[in-house]
PDB file of C-alpha atoms in Angstrom:
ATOM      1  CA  UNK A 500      -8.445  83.642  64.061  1.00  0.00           C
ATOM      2  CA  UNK A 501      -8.741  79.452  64.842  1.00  0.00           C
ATOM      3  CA  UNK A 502     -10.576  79.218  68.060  1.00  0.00           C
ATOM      4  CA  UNK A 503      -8.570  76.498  70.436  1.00  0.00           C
ATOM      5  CA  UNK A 504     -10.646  74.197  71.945  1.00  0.00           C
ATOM      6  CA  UNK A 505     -10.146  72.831  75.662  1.00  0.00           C
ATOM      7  CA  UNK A 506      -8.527  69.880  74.797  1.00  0.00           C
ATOM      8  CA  UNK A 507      -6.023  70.991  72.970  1.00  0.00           C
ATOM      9  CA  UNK A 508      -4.672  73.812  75.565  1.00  0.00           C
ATOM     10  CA  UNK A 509      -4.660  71.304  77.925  1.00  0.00           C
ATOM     11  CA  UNK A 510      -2.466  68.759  75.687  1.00  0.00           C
ATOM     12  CA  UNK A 511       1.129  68.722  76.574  1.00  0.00           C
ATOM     13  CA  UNK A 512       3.075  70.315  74.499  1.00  0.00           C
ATOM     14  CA  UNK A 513       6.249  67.830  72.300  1.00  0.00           C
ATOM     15  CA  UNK A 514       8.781  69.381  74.743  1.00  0.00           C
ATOM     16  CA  UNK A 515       6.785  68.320  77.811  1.00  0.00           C
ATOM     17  CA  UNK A 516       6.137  65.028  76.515  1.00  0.00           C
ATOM     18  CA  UNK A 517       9.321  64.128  75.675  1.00  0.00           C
ATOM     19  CA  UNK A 518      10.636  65.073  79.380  1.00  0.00           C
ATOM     20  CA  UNK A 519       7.895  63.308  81.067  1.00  0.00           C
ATOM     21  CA  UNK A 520       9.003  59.851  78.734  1.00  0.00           C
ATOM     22  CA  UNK A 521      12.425  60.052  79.750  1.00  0.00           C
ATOM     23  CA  UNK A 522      11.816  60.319  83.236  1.00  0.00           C
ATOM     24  CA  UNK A 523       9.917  57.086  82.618  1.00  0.00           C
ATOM     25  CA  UNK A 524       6.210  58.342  83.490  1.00  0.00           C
ATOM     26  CA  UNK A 525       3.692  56.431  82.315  1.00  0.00           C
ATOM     27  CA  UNK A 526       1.248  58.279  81.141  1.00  0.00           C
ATOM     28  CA  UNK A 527       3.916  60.118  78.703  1.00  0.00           C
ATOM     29  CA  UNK A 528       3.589  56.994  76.642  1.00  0.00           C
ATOM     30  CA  UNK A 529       0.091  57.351  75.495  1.00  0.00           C
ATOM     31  CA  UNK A 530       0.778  60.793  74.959  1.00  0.00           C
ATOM     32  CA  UNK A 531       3.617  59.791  72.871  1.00  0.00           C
ATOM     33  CA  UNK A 532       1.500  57.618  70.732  1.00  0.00           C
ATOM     34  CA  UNK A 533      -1.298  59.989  70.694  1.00  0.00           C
ATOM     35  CA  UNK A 534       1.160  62.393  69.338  1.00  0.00           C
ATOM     36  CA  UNK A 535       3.377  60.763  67.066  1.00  0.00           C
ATOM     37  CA  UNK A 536       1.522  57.139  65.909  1.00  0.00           C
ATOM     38  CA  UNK A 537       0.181  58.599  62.785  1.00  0.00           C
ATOM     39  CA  UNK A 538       3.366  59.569  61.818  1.00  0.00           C
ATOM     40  CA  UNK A 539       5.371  56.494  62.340  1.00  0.00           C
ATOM     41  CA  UNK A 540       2.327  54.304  60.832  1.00  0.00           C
ATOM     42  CA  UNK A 541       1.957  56.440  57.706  1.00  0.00           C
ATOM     43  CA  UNK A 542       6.045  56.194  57.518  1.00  0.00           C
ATOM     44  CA  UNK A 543       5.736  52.268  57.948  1.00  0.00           C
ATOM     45  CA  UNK A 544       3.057  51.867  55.439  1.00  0.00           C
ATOM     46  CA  UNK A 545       4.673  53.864  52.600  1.00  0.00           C
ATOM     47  CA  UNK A 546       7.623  51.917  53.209  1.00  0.00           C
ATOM     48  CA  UNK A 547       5.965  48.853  53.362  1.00  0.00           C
ATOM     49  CA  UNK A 548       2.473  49.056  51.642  1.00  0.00           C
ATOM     50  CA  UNK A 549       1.012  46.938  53.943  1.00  0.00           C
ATOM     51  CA  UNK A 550      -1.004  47.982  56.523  1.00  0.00           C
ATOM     52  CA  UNK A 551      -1.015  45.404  58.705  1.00  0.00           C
ATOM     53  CA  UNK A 552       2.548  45.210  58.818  1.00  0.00           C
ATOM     54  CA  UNK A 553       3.015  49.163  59.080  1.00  0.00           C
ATOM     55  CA  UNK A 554       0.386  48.252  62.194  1.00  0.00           C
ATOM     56  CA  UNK A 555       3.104  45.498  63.438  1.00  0.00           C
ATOM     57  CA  UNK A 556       5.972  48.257  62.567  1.00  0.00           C
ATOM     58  CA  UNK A 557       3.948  50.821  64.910  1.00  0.00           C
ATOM     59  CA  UNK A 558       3.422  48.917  67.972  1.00  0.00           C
ATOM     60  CA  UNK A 559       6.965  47.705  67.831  1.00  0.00           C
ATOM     61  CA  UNK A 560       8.359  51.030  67.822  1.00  0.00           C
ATOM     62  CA  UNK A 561       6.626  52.327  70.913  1.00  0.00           C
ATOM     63  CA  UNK A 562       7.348  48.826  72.521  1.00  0.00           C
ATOM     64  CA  UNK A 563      11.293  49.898  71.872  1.00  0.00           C
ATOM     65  CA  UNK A 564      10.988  53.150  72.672  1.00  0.00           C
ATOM     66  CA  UNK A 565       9.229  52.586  76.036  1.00  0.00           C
ATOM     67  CA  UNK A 566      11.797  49.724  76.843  1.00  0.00           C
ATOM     68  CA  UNK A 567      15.169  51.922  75.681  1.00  0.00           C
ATOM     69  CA  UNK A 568      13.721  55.094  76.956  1.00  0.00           C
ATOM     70  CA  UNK A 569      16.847  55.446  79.087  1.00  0.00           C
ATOM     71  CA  UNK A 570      18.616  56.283  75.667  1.00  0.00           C
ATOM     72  CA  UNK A 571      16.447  59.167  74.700  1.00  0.00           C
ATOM     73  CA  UNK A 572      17.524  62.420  75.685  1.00  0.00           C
ATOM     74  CA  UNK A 573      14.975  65.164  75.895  1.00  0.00           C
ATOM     75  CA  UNK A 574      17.566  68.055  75.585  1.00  0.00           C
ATOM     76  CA  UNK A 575      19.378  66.544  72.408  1.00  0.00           C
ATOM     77  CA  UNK A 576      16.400  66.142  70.253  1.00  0.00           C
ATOM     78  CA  UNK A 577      12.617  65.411  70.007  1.00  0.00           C
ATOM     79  CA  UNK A 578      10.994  62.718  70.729  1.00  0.00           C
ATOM     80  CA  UNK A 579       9.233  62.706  67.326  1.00  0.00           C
ATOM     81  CA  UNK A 580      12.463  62.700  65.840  1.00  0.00           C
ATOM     82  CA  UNK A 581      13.960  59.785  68.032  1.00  0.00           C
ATOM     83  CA  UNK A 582      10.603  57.620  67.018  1.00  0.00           C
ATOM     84  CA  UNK A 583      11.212  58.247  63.397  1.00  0.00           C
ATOM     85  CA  UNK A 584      14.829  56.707  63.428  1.00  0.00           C
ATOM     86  CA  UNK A 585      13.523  53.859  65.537  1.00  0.00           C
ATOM     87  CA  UNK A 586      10.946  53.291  63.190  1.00  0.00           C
ATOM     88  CA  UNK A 587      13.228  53.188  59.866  1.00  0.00           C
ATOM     89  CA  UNK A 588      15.212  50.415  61.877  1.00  0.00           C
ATOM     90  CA  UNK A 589      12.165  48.423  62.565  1.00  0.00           C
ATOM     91  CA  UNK A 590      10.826  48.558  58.516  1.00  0.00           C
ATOM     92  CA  UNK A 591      14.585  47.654  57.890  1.00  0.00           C
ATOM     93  CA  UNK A 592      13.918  44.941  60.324  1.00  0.00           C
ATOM     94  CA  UNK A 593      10.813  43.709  58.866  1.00  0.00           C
ATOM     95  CA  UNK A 594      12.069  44.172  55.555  1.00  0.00           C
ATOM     96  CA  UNK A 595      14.852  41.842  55.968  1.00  0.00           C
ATOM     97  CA  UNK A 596      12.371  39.303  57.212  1.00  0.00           C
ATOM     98  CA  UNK A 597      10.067  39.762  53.924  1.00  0.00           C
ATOM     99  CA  UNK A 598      13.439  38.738  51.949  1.00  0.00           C
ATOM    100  CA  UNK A 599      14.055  35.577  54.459  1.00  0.00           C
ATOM    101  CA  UNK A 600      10.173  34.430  53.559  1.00  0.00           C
ATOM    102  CA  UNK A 601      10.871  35.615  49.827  1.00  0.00           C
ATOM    103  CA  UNK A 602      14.112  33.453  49.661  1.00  0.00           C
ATOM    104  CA  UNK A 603      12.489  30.403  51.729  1.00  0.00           C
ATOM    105  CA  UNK A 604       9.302  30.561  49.223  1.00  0.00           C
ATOM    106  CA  UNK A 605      11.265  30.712  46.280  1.00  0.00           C
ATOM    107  CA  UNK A 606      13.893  27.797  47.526  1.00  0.00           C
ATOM    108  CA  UNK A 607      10.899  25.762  48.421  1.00  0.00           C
ATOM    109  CA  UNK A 608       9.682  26.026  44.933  1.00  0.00           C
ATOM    110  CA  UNK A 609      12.594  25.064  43.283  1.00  0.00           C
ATOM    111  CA  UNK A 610      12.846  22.150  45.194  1.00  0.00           C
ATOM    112  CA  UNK A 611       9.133  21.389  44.732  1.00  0.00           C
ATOM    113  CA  UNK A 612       9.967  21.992  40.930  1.00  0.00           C
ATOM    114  CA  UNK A 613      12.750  19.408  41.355  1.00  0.00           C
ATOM    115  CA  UNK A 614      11.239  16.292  43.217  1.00  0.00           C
ATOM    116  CA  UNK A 615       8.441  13.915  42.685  1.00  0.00           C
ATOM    117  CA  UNK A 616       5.291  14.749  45.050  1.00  0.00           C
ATOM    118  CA  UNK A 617       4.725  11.953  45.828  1.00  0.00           C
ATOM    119  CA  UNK A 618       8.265  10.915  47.220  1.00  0.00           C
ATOM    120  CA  UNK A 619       8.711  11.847  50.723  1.00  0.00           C
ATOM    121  CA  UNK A 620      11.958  11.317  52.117  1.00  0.00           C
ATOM    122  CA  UNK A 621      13.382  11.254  55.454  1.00  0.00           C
ATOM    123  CA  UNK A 622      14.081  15.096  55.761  1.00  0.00           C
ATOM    124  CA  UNK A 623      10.362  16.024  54.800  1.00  0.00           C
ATOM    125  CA  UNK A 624       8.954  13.123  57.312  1.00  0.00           C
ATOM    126  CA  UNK A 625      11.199  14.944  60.226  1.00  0.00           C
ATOM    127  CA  UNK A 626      10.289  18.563  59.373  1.00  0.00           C
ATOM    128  CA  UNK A 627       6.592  17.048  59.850  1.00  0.00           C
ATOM    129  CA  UNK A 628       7.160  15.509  63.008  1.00  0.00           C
ATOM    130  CA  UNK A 629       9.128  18.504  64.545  1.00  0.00           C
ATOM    131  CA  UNK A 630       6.780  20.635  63.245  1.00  0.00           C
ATOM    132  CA  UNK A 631       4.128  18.723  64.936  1.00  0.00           C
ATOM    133  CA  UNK A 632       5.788  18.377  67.867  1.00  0.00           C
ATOM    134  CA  UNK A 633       6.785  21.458  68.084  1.00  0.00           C
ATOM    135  CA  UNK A 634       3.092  22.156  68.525  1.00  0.00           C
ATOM    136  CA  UNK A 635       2.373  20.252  71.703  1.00  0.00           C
ATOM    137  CA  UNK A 636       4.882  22.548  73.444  1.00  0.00           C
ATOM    138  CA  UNK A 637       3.296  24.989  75.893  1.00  0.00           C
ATOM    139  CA  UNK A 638       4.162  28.512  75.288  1.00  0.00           C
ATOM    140  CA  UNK A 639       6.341  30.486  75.678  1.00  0.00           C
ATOM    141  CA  UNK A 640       8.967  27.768  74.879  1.00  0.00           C
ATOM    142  CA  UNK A 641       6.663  26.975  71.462  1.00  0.00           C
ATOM    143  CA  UNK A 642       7.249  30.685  70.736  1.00  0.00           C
ATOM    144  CA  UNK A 643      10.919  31.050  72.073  1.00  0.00           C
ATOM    145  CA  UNK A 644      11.818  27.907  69.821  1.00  0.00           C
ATOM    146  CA  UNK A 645       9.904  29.425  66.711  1.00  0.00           C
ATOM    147  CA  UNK A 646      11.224  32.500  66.765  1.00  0.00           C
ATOM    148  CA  UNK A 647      14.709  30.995  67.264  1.00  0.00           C
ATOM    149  CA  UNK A 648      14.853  28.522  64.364  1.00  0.00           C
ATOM    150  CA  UNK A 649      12.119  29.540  61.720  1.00  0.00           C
ATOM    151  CA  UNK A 650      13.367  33.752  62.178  1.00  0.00           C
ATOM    152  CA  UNK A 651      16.306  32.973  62.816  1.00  0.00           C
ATOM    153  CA  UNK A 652      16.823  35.753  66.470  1.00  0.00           C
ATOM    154  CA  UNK A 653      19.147  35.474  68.541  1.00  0.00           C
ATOM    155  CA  UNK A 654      18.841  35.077  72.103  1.00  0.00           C
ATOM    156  CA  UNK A 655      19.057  38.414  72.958  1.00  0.00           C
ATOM    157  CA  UNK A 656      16.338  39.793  70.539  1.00  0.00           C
ATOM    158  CA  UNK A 657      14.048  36.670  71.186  1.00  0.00           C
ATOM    159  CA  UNK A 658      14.498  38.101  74.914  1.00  0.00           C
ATOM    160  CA  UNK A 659      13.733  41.640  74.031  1.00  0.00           C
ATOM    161  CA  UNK A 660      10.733  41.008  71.679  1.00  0.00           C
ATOM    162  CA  UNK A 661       8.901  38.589  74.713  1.00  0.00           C
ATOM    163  CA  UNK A 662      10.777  40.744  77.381  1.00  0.00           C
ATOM    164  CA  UNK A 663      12.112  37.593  79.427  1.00  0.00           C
ATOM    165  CA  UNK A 664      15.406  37.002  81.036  1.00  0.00           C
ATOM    166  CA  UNK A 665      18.242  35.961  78.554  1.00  0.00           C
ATOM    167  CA  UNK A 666      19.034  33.139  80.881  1.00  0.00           C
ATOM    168  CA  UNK A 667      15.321  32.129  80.437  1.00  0.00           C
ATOM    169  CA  UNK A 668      15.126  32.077  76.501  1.00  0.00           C
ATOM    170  CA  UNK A 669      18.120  30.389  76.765  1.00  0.00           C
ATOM    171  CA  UNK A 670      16.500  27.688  79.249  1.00  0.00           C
ATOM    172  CA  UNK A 671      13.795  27.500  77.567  1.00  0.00           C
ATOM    173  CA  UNK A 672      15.453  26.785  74.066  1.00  0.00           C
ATOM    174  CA  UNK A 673      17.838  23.920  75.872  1.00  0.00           C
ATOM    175  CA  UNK A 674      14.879  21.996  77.404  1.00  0.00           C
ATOM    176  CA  UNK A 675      12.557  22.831  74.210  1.00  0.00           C
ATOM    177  CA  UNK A 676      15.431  21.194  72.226  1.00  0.00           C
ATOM    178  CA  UNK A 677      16.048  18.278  74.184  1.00  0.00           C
ATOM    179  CA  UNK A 678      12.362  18.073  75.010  1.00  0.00           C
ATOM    180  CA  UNK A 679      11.898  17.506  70.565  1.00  0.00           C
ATOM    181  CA  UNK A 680      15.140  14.627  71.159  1.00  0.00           C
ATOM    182  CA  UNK A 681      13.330  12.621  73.523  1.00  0.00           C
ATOM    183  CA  UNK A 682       9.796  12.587  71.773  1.00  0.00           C
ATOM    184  CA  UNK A 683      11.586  11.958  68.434  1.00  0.00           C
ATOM    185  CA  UNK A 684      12.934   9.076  69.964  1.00  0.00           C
ATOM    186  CA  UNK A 685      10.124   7.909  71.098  1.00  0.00           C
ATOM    187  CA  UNK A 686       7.777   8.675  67.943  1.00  0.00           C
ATOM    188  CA  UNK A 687      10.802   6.853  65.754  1.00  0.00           C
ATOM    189  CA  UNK A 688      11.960   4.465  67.488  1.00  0.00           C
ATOM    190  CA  UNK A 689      15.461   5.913  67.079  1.00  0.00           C
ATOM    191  CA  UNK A 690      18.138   5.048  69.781  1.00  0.00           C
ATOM    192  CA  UNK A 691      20.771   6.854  67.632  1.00  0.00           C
ATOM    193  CA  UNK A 692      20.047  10.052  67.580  1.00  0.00           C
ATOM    194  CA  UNK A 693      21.416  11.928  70.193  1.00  0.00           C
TER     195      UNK A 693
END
């Protein structure tokens, strides 16, 4: 006979934690990840083989599931079970973005394959100014305006991931953007570019 310690009578049981996170109690979602993070992680890093993006994969999923816990229903299946299809979409989602870097290293080599280094031209000298620039932008507009153009999200999943107002990432990107015009201007001396 396995003697029960304290601790684990008193856990909740799957079937009371899954009630307790759709009624949107907080404490159900440390009980969630107490209960079901080693699973999702383990999933994420066989999937992945990295651990710290199987880390990234795991607090993303409890992120999602806390913020679309009004789609889980407690008496249609288990929680466990609604984490684990979350977290295939999120390694789909991060392995989609490991083929976007793959692609972008590989095009960059080919093109560094193809031109002189020592030839910059016009493209390369604005990259490096935006990119600078870019950098003197207070966040979360630096962020918004990263993960806009260099991830390519869309305004609704840049607004999920940083949990702000649509209308705000979408502010932010307009005033980021014309914010880059105006000191590109002014670092260029260009009055055409508009």
């Amino acid at each position: 006979m396995i003697a029960v310690t304290s601790m684990e009578a008193d856990a909740p049981s799957s079937a009371e934690i899954s009630k307790a996170f759709a009624e949107g109690r907080a404490d159900s979602l440390a009980q969630a990840y107490q209960r079901w993070s080693n699973l999702v992680f383990t999933l994420a890093l066989r999937a992945l083989g990295n651990r710290a993006d199987a880390e990234d994969v795991t607090q993303q999923v409890f992120v999602s599931a806390w913020r679309g816990r009004a789609n889980f229903d407690p008496d249609s299946g288990q929680l466990g079970a609604w984490l684990t299809g979350i977290t295939r979409h999120r390694i789909a989602d991060r392995m989609t973005a490991r083929s976007r870097e793959l692609r972008n290293s590989e095009a960059a080599a080919r093109l560094a394959e193809q031109r002189p280094t020592t030839v910059l031209d016009d493209l390369t000298i604005d990259r490096v100014l935006i990119a600078d620039e870019l950098e003197q932008i207070d966040d979360p507009r630096r962020t918004i305006l990263k993960l806009a153009f260099y991830e390519d999200r869309t305004h609704p999943q840049i607004a999920e991931q940083l949990d702000l107002p649509l209308g705000t990432v979408k502010s932010h990107i307009r005033r980021g953007l014309l914010h880059l015009r105006d000191r590109l201007k002014e670092v260029t001396g260009d009055e055409t570019s508009r």
